[in-house]
C-alpha positions as a printed Julia matrix, in Angstrom:
502×3 Matrix{Float64}:
 -17.03  79.93   -86.77
 -17.96  78.13   -83.54
 -15.74  76.38   -80.99
 -16.39  72.91   -79.61
 -14.72  70.94   -76.83
 -15.59  67.33   -77.61
 -15.09  64.66   -74.94
 -15.26  60.88   -74.8
 -15.78  59.12   -71.48
 -12.46  57.53   -70.48
 -12.28  53.73   -70.75
 -10.85  51.71   -67.89
  -7.46  50.35   -69.06
  -8.09  46.86   -67.7
  -8.4   45.5    -71.23
  -8.64  46.41   -74.92
 -11.66  47.95   -76.67
 -14.4   45.87   -78.29
 -16.95  46.81   -80.95
 -19.39  48.05   -78.3
 -16.96  50.85   -77.48
 -16.66  51.71   -81.18
 -20.4   51.76   -81.86
 -20.86  53.91   -78.78
 -19.09  57.16   -77.87
 -15.79  56.71   -79.72
 -17.03  56.6    -83.3
 -19.79  59.17   -82.74
 -17.38  61.67   -81.17
 -14.94  61.22   -84.05
 -17.68  61.67   -86.66
 -19.06  64.73   -84.84
 -15.63  66.36   -84.72
 -14.92  65.64   -88.39
 -18.35  66.96   -89.35
 -17.94  70.23   -87.46
 -14.5   70.76   -88.98
 -15.98  70.0    -92.37
 -18.38  72.88   -91.71
 -15.5   75.2    -90.76
 -15.78  75.06   -86.97
 -12.89  74.81   -84.51
 -12.85  71.61   -82.43
 -10.65  69.84   -79.93
 -11.37  66.17   -79.17
  -9.97  64.76   -75.92
 -10.16  61.72   -73.7
  -7.93  59.9    -71.25
  -7.27  56.59   -69.53
  -9.34  55.96   -66.41
  -6.33  54.84   -64.37
  -7.94  55.5    -60.98
 -10.87  53.15   -61.57
 -11.6   50.7    -58.78
 -11.58  47.85   -61.3
  -7.85  48.38   -61.86
  -7.23  47.23   -58.28
  -9.28  44.09   -58.83
  -7.58  43.27   -62.13
  -4.18  43.73   -60.48
  -5.2   41.4    -57.69
  -6.51  38.8    -60.15
  -3.31  38.85   -62.2
  -0.85  39.36   -59.36
   0.49  42.49   -61.05
   0.72  46.19   -60.33
  -2.38  48.04   -61.59
  -0.13  50.76   -63.08
   1.67  48.18   -65.2
  -1.61  46.73   -66.45
  -2.91  50.22   -67.2
   0.14  51.2    -69.21
   0.01  47.98   -71.24
  -3.7   48.27   -72.03
  -3.53  51.98   -72.78
  -1.1   51.15   -75.59
  -3.58  48.55   -76.88
  -6.46  51.01   -76.65
  -4.59  53.7    -78.56
  -3.59  51.2    -81.25
  -7.19  50.0    -81.61
  -8.43  53.57   -81.97
  -5.77  54.31   -84.57
  -6.69  51.2    -86.55
 -10.37  52.29   -86.45
  -9.5   55.77   -87.7
 -10.53  57.47   -84.43
  -8.47  60.66   -84.31
  -8.38  61.94   -80.73
  -6.42  65.2    -80.55
  -5.01  64.26   -77.16
  -5.17  61.13   -75.06
  -4.0   61.73   -71.51
  -2.63  59.24   -68.99
  -4.22  60.34   -65.72
  -2.02  58.31   -63.36
   0.45  60.53   -61.47
  -0.36  63.35   -63.9
   0.15  66.86   -62.47
  -2.37  68.46   -64.86
  -4.97  65.91   -63.82
  -4.33  66.23   -60.1
  -4.42  70.04   -60.24
  -7.74  70.04   -62.11
  -9.31  67.55   -59.67
  -8.21  69.56   -56.64
  -9.38  72.8    -58.26
 -12.91  71.5    -58.82
 -12.99  69.81   -55.41
 -11.96  72.92   -53.47
 -14.27  75.06   -55.6
 -17.1   72.75   -54.57
 -16.12  73.07   -50.92
 -15.96  76.87   -51.16
 -19.37  76.95   -52.86
 -20.71  74.7    -50.08
 -21.66  72.12   -52.66
 -19.32  69.59   -51.0
 -19.73  68.68   -47.36
 -18.77  65.9    -44.91
 -20.86  63.35   -43.1
 -20.37  60.03   -41.33
 -21.93  56.95   -42.9
 -21.43  53.21   -42.79
 -18.97  51.76   -45.32
 -18.8   48.08   -46.43
 -15.62  46.14   -45.58
 -14.76  42.49   -46.24
 -12.32  41.42   -43.56
 -11.67  38.05   -45.21
 -10.44  39.7    -48.43
  -9.26  42.96   -46.84
 -11.16  45.09   -49.36
 -13.77  47.84   -49.19
 -16.9   47.11   -51.18
 -17.54  50.49   -52.74
 -17.4   49.49   -56.41
 -15.23  46.74   -57.88
 -15.35  44.66   -54.7
 -19.05  44.9    -53.88
 -22.08  43.78   -55.84
 -25.79  43.33   -55.25
 -29.16  44.48   -56.49
 -29.35  48.14   -57.53
 -31.16  50.24   -54.93
 -33.07  51.99   -57.75
 -34.05  49.28   -60.25
 -33.24  46.0    -58.5
 -30.95  44.71   -61.25
 -27.53  43.2    -60.59
 -25.05  46.05   -60.15
 -21.89  47.17   -58.47
 -22.13  49.86   -55.82
 -21.26  52.78   -58.08
 -23.04  53.08   -61.45
 -25.84  50.78   -62.57
 -25.51  49.71   -66.2
 -29.21  48.93   -66.37
 -30.81  52.18   -65.12
 -27.75  54.53   -65.0
 -28.47  55.49   -61.38
 -25.79  55.71   -58.69
 -26.83  52.89   -56.31
 -26.66  53.48   -52.57
 -24.94  50.42   -51.13
 -26.74  50.95   -47.81
 -30.0   50.0    -49.53
 -28.8   47.33   -51.98
 -30.21  43.86   -51.41
 -27.99  40.76   -51.43
 -24.94  43.03   -51.28
 -21.8   40.91   -50.96
 -18.06  40.89   -51.53
 -17.28  40.4    -55.21
 -14.21  38.28   -54.39
 -15.43  35.75   -51.84
 -19.21  36.18   -51.92
 -19.33  36.86   -48.2
 -21.18  39.59   -46.38
 -19.5   42.86   -45.56
 -18.89  44.34   -42.16
 -20.25  47.86   -41.78
 -17.81  50.45   -40.46
 -18.55  54.08   -39.64
 -16.41  56.39   -41.8
 -16.34  60.07   -42.71
 -16.99  60.78   -46.4
 -17.34  63.81   -48.65
 -20.64  64.3    -50.44
 -21.76  66.44   -53.37
 -24.94  68.27   -52.47
 -27.43  67.46   -55.21
 -30.55  68.59   -53.39
 -29.61  72.26   -53.05
 -28.79  72.45   -56.77
 -32.02  71.05   -58.22
 -33.14  74.43   -59.58
 -29.73  74.97   -61.22
 -29.84  71.52   -62.78
 -33.31  72.11   -64.16
 -32.11  75.4    -65.67
 -29.08  73.6    -67.12
 -31.31  70.92   -68.59
 -33.47  73.57   -70.22
 -30.45  75.2    -71.87
 -28.71  72.0    -72.99
 -29.28  69.59   -75.84
 -29.81  66.16   -74.28
 -31.31  63.09   -75.91
 -34.85  62.28   -74.84
 -34.01  59.18   -72.81
 -31.23  61.06   -71.02
 -33.45  64.07   -70.36
 -36.07  61.78   -68.84
 -33.41  60.21   -66.62
 -32.2   63.56   -65.24
 -35.75  64.78   -64.65
 -36.58  61.54   -62.85
 -33.49  61.8    -60.66
 -34.36  65.36   -59.62
 -37.85  64.49   -58.4
 -39.01  64.6    -55.77
 -35.87  64.91   -53.59
 -32.58  63.53   -54.95
 -30.01  61.84   -52.73
 -26.66  63.54   -52.35
 -23.7   61.8    -53.98
 -20.85  60.2    -52.05
 -17.59  61.28   -53.73
 -14.86  59.83   -51.49
 -13.94  56.28   -50.49
 -11.6   54.64   -48.03
  -9.05  51.98   -48.97
 -10.09  52.06   -52.63
  -8.76  53.46   -55.89
  -8.93  57.22   -56.35
  -6.93  60.39   -55.89
  -5.59  61.58   -52.56
  -6.96  65.05   -51.77
  -4.91  65.57   -48.61
  -7.79  64.68   -46.27
  -7.12  61.08   -45.19
 -10.07  61.04   -42.78
 -12.35  61.37   -45.83
 -10.57  58.89   -48.09
  -9.85  59.5    -51.77
 -12.11  61.06   -54.39
 -13.29  58.32   -56.73
 -12.94  58.25   -60.48
 -16.57  59.15   -61.26
 -16.11  62.49   -59.51
 -12.95  63.24   -61.52
 -14.29  62.93   -65.08
 -14.84  66.62   -65.79
 -11.44  67.44   -64.3
 -10.0   64.84   -66.68
 -11.44  66.61   -69.71
 -10.12  69.97   -68.52
  -6.69  68.48   -67.78
  -6.45  66.67   -71.11
  -7.25  69.88   -72.98
  -4.76  71.87   -70.91
  -2.03  69.29   -71.45
  -2.77  69.27   -75.17
  -2.47  73.02   -75.61
   0.12  73.96   -72.98
   2.46  70.96   -73.08
   2.12  69.42   -76.52
   1.45  72.52   -78.61
   2.97  75.22   -76.39
  -0.13  77.4    -76.95
  -1.66  78.03   -73.51
  -3.75  80.86   -74.94
  -5.74  78.3    -76.92
  -6.72  76.54   -73.7
  -8.2   79.79   -72.44
  -9.9   80.48   -75.76
 -11.72  77.15   -75.49
 -12.39  76.67   -71.78
 -12.8   80.25   -70.56
 -15.03  81.46   -73.39
 -18.82  81.61   -73.17
 -18.96  81.02   -76.91
 -17.53  77.49   -76.65
 -19.91  74.53   -76.62
 -18.99  71.52   -74.48
 -20.1   68.31   -76.19
 -19.87  65.0    -74.34
 -20.2   61.52   -75.83
 -20.86  58.82   -73.27
 -22.54  55.56   -72.48
 -25.93  55.69   -70.78
 -24.4   54.2    -67.61
 -22.21  57.33   -67.29
 -25.2   59.66   -67.34
 -25.48  60.31   -63.61
 -22.01  61.84   -63.37
 -22.27  63.8    -66.63
 -25.89  64.88   -66.36
 -26.11  65.67   -62.66
 -22.73  65.93   -60.92
 -20.6   67.68   -63.54
 -23.01  70.56   -64.25
 -22.88  71.36   -60.53
 -19.08  71.23   -60.44
 -18.73  73.37   -63.56
 -21.28  75.99   -62.55
 -19.07  77.52   -59.88
 -15.78  77.18   -61.75
 -13.92  79.34   -64.29
 -14.82  76.68   -66.86
 -18.6   77.05   -66.63
 -20.28  76.5    -69.98
 -23.66  77.95   -70.88
 -23.83  75.74   -73.95
 -23.52  72.01   -73.24
 -24.56  69.0    -75.26
 -24.77  65.4    -74.01
 -24.95  62.51   -76.47
 -25.53  59.23   -74.68
 -25.7   55.82   -76.28
 -27.31  52.58   -75.18
 -25.61  49.19   -75.5
 -24.65  47.12   -78.52
 -25.42  43.4    -78.54
 -23.5   40.74   -80.44
 -25.6   38.13   -82.25
 -28.51  38.86   -79.92
 -26.58  38.56   -76.65
 -24.94  41.13   -74.4
 -21.27  41.7    -75.06
 -19.2   40.02   -72.36
 -15.42  39.79   -72.33
 -15.55  37.46   -69.32
 -17.65  34.98   -71.33
 -15.54  35.58   -74.43
 -18.6   36.88   -76.25
 -17.03  39.93   -77.86
 -15.26  41.09   -81.0
 -12.22  43.27   -80.49
 -11.96  46.39   -82.63
  -8.48  45.51   -83.87
  -9.64  42.06   -85.03
 -12.59  43.4    -87.02
 -10.69  46.19   -88.77
  -7.86  43.76   -89.52
 -10.24  41.45   -91.37
 -12.31  44.13   -93.11
 -11.77  47.57   -94.58
 -11.74  50.13   -91.76
 -14.22  52.45   -93.44
 -16.66  49.6    -93.96
 -16.58  48.91   -90.23
 -17.03  52.61   -89.44
 -20.01  52.95   -91.8
 -21.73  49.8    -90.6
 -21.21  50.71   -86.94
 -22.55  54.2    -87.6
 -25.67  52.65   -89.14
 -26.01  50.48   -86.02
 -25.19  53.23   -83.49
 -27.35  52.49   -80.39
 -28.25  56.13   -79.84
 -31.75  55.86   -78.36
 -32.06  52.1    -77.93
 -29.98  48.93   -78.02
 -28.89  47.54   -81.38
 -27.47  44.21   -82.48
 -24.34  43.4    -84.48
 -24.96  40.14   -86.35
 -21.79  38.89   -87.99
 -23.47  37.14   -90.92
 -25.45  40.29   -91.77
 -22.32  42.42   -91.7
 -20.41  40.03   -93.96
 -23.26  40.03   -96.51
 -23.59  43.85   -96.38
 -19.84  44.27   -96.77
 -19.83  42.16   -99.93
 -23.0   43.38  -101.61
 -23.19  47.06  -100.7
 -19.76  48.2    -99.59
 -17.67  46.34  -102.15
 -19.93  45.72  -105.11
 -22.49  48.56  -105.13
 -20.08  51.36  -104.25
 -17.48  50.19  -106.77
 -20.13  49.95  -109.49
 -21.33  53.48  -108.7
 -17.79  54.87  -108.72
 -17.06  53.38  -112.13
 -20.36  54.74  -113.51
 -19.67  58.21  -112.08
 -16.23  58.34  -113.71
 -17.88  57.8   -117.07
 -20.11  60.85  -116.65
 -17.45  63.41  -115.64
 -19.74  66.48  -115.76
 -18.35  70.02  -115.77
 -20.35  70.89  -112.65
 -21.36  68.45  -109.91
 -25.08  69.17  -110.4
 -25.02  68.44  -114.13
 -27.5   65.72  -114.9
 -29.89  66.6   -112.12
 -33.47  66.5   -113.31
 -35.88  69.36  -112.65
 -38.21  67.22  -110.59
 -35.36  66.4   -108.21
 -35.09  69.93  -106.86
 -37.37  68.85  -104.01
 -34.98  65.98  -103.21
 -32.08  68.39  -102.77
 -34.15  70.55  -100.45
 -34.9   67.48   -98.35
 -31.22  66.46   -98.3
 -30.22  69.96   -97.22
 -32.75  69.98   -94.37
 -31.87  66.5    -93.16
 -28.11  67.07   -93.36
 -28.4   70.38   -91.52
 -30.37  68.7    -88.72
 -28.21  65.59   -88.23
 -24.94  67.56   -88.27
 -26.18  70.26   -85.91
 -24.64  70.34   -82.43
 -28.2   70.47   -81.09
 -29.5   67.33   -82.8
 -26.44  65.41   -83.99
 -26.83  61.77   -85.02
 -24.09  59.69   -86.59
 -26.68  57.0    -87.29
 -28.95  59.36   -89.25
 -25.97  60.88   -91.06
 -24.88  57.41   -92.19
 -28.43  56.55   -93.2
 -28.69  59.7    -95.32
 -25.45  58.94   -97.16
 -26.47  55.33   -97.79
 -29.88  56.43   -99.09
 -28.16  58.73  -101.6
 -25.86  55.92  -102.76
 -28.89  53.63  -103.15
 -30.77  56.31  -105.14
 -27.74  56.59  -107.39
 -27.78  52.83  -107.92
 -31.48  52.98  -108.85
 -30.68  55.69  -111.39
 -27.9   53.53  -112.78
 -30.36  50.68  -113.28
 -32.68  53.12  -115.04
 -29.78  54.39  -117.19
 -30.11  57.93  -115.79
 -27.36  60.37  -114.7
 -26.14  59.73  -111.16
 -23.0   61.81  -110.72
 -24.47  64.47  -108.45
 -25.88  61.83  -106.08
 -22.49  60.1   -105.8
 -20.82  63.47  -105.27
 -23.28  64.44  -102.55
 -23.11  61.05  -100.82
 -19.31  60.9   -100.8
 -19.04  64.36   -99.22
 -21.77  63.78   -96.65
 -20.19  60.43   -95.74
 -16.6   61.76   -95.56
 -16.6   62.12   -91.73
 -17.66  58.46   -91.5
 -15.62  56.98   -94.35
 -12.74  59.45   -94.81
 -10.47  57.18   -96.88
 -13.21  55.76   -99.07
 -14.71  59.2    -99.74
 -11.31  60.6   -100.76
 -10.83  57.68  -103.13
 -14.25  58.13  -104.75
 -13.75  61.88  -105.06
 -10.33  61.48  -106.63
 -11.47  58.88  -109.15
 -14.59  60.88  -110.06
 -13.01  64.36  -109.96
 -15.41  65.49  -107.23
 -14.59  68.8   -105.56
 -15.59  68.25  -101.93
 -15.03  71.88  -100.95
 -17.38  73.06  -103.69
 -20.06  70.49  -102.88
 -19.91  71.35   -99.17
 -20.03  75.06   -99.87
 -23.12  74.53  -102.0
 -24.63  72.3    -99.33
 -23.92  74.57   -96.34
 -25.08  77.72   -98.12
 -27.89  76.0   -100.03
 -26.55  77.5   -103.25
 -27.81  74.53  -105.24
 -31.38  75.54  -104.45
 -31.0   78.33  -107.01
 -29.3   76.15  -109.6
 -31.24  76.18  -112.86
 -31.05  73.23  -115.2
C-alpha cells in the first residue's frame, strides 16, 4: 500500500467557484484520491482558502468591507459548492490568523534563509500615490515581461511566468490607470539560479505533464531570474522583518499544504503520528493538482523550499490543467460570462456534471463547455442510454460478472486492463482518459444490446471504473444489477480475468 498527499491549489475567497474550477484541479484531485483509495492506497486530500491574496484587499476596497469578512463569507460558499459537486476534501483550512499556517510559513522561510536560498536586496517598488496602493499584484497591471500579454505583476495566466514589474510595458495602477512612482525598498528573494541543478534533478525524478515540463525547462535556461517573495504595504504574512515587507501568498502555498495536513491530523483527528507518517516518510508521494498559471510556484519555487526541509519528498507529481472556455469564450465573472458550480449541479444530476466535466478536463490544452451540447448529452447518454443498459443488465443476472463474455473479447479485456492501469497510475494519471474509458465500455455495452448479445460484464466493468467519477450513479447501477465492485476491482487490479476460461 502506498501513501499519497494530494493537494489542490487554494482558491482566492473573493467569490464563489465556477465550472472552470471544477473542470480543473478540484474534480481531478477528487477523482485521483478516490481512484487510489479504490486501489487500496492511503490518501489525504487537503486544500485551504487563500486569505492572504492581494486580490482580497482590492475586493474589500471595492465593496467597502473588511477583506476578512468577505473571505469568511465566500469560503462558506466555496465549501458548499464543493459539497454539492461531490468533492470530498479531507480538510479545508482557513489560513487567516491560523497558527498552524503561520508556523509552517515561518519554518520554510527560515529554513530557506539558513540554506542561503533566501537573501535580501534593494530594488524599486511601484507605488500609486493617488490611490495609496503598491502595485505588486492586484493593484498593478501591464504587459507580461515574458510573453507580452496583459497580466498582473505576479503570475501570468497566459504563459505561467512570474512577470518582473520592472520590465513590464504599459504598467499602471489597476485602480486609477495612472503611472506608479518607483520607490527603493528592501525585499527578500528566493535564489533560483543557484538551484538550477537541483531543479533539473527534481524534474527528472518527478512525473510532470509535457507542457509543464517544457515550461520548467524553459524557465531554467539559460539563467533564471531570482524570485521576489516579499512585498511592502500589500497582503501577505508578517515575518517579523518589517524592512522587507510581508511574504506574499505565492510563496506560502507549500506551507499551506503542510499546515492543512497538520491541522487535519493533530487538531481534528488527534493523531499527530499520522502527520509524521505522511510528511516525514520517503515513501509518501506528493501529488499536486493546479492550474497552469500556478506552475511557477509549484514547479520551481516549492521544490527548492522543500529540498532543505524535513518535508522533502523524493516522489512528487504535478498535474496542471489549462483553461476551460464557456461557449467558445473565456470564462469571466466580471463580464458575467460564467456558470457557477452550485447552479449547474442544482439543475442537473451531480454525477452527470462530474462525468461530463471529466470528459472535458483541459489537461493538456483548453477545452470548451457548450451548454447545448451538455444538455443533449445529458438527455441521450446519461439519462436514456445508461438507464437502458441498467435495465438490460438486471435481466441477465449472471452468477459471475464475466459470464457472457465471448472468447474473442479476451483481447478487449487485456486492453482495458492496460489502459486502466495507465490512467490511474500516479505517474500518468488522467481523469479525462479514465472517463473516456468508462464511456467507451458503456457504449460497447449498448452496441451489444442492439445486437442482442450479453452485456453484463461490460456494464459491471464500466460502473466500477467510473465509480471515482460518478460515485452515486455507480452505486445505484451496482445495487440494481447485483454487481460486486470489490470482486471486479480485485480481478481488474490483479488481472485475474486474463486467466478466466469461458
